[in-house]
Amino acid sequence: MHITQLNRECLLHLFSFLDKNSRRSLAKTCHKLLEVFQDPLLWSLLNFRSPAELKKDNFLLGPALKYLSICWYSERVKVCNIEDWMKNNFQKDFCNRHENTVNDFLLEVCNRCPNLLSLTLSGCGHVTDDCILLLLKNCRNLKTLKLENCVRITDQTLEAVTLYGGSLQTLHVDFCRNITQTGLERIREKCPLVILRAERSANMIPDNKPEKKMLEKASRKLVQL
């Protein structure tokens, strides 16, 4: 029996074992397999391991998406986690390209994936509070939000959870250096049923420019006097 003689249910099951690139390659062989590739039921889970993957044409975004994971661990991506005021022009240009890619992708998720249940973002240095706010507003069924080493995430995201995270059951904000203890305490107060984890976040050094630190130090000295 040729693979194209299988019914659609069987073909969807076979496709589900393949990664995104393999699915795309197989879909190019005939119209029937292309139709299976384009079936929204095939795309309930997506995993990405680099910014470049977000721009490929080997996946579909749609209402069927339930589980999304974007985890970047490469050495090049670590540049994005450096404080903005410490980056040189080359690094800033590199990061701007990543920022546009991430923002455009997450905006598509907001607009096209209202049934998202779980979102994991790890090492995504360009994800902002505004992005998470839009996701919480548009994906009202979101139950799990895991943020790890997302350096631009602040207490504004925690505030957005209290306002729009009505379905949220699990919240991780690990190694997010601009999260404060005050923000975490507010989450525990306003959302007592949410399982909260914040490994190291409130104990890390936040992003302050040296000038600001010097001003704060001088202010403290004046108060002491």
PDB file of C-alpha atoms in Angstrom, residues 27 43 52 87 110 112 118 139 161 171 194 209 213-215 217:
ATOM      1  CA  ALA A  27       4.219  17.732   2.265  1.00  0.00           C
ATOM      2  CA  TRP A  43      -0.463  21.858  14.991  1.00  0.00           C
ATOM      3  CA  ALA A  52      15.511  31.790  12.936  1.00  0.00           C
ATOM      4  CA  LYS A  87      25.866  46.668  24.147  1.00  0.00           C
ATOM      5  CA  CYS A 110      -2.159  36.653  20.003  1.00  0.00           C
ATOM      6  CA  ARG A 112      -4.507  33.485  15.707  1.00  0.00           C
ATOM      7  CA  SER A 118       0.558  26.632  27.907  1.00  0.00           C
ATOM      8  CA  CYS A 139      -5.472  33.887  25.170  1.00  0.00           C
ATOM      9  CA  VAL A 161      -1.511  38.372  35.597  1.00  0.00           C
ATOM     10  CA  LEU A 171       3.254  30.846  36.859  1.00  0.00           C
ATOM     11  CA  VAL A 194      -1.818  30.207  41.285  1.00  0.00           C
ATOM     12  CA  LYS A 209      22.466  52.304  34.427  1.00  0.00           C
ATOM     13  CA  LYS A 213      23.050  53.827  40.734  1.00  0.00           C
ATOM     14  CA  MET A 214      25.343  56.743  41.495  1.00  0.00           C
ATOM     15  CA  LEU A 215      22.365  59.068  41.937  1.00  0.00           C
ATOM     16  CA  LYS A 217      23.882  56.252  46.293  1.00  0.00           C
TER      17      LYS A 217
END
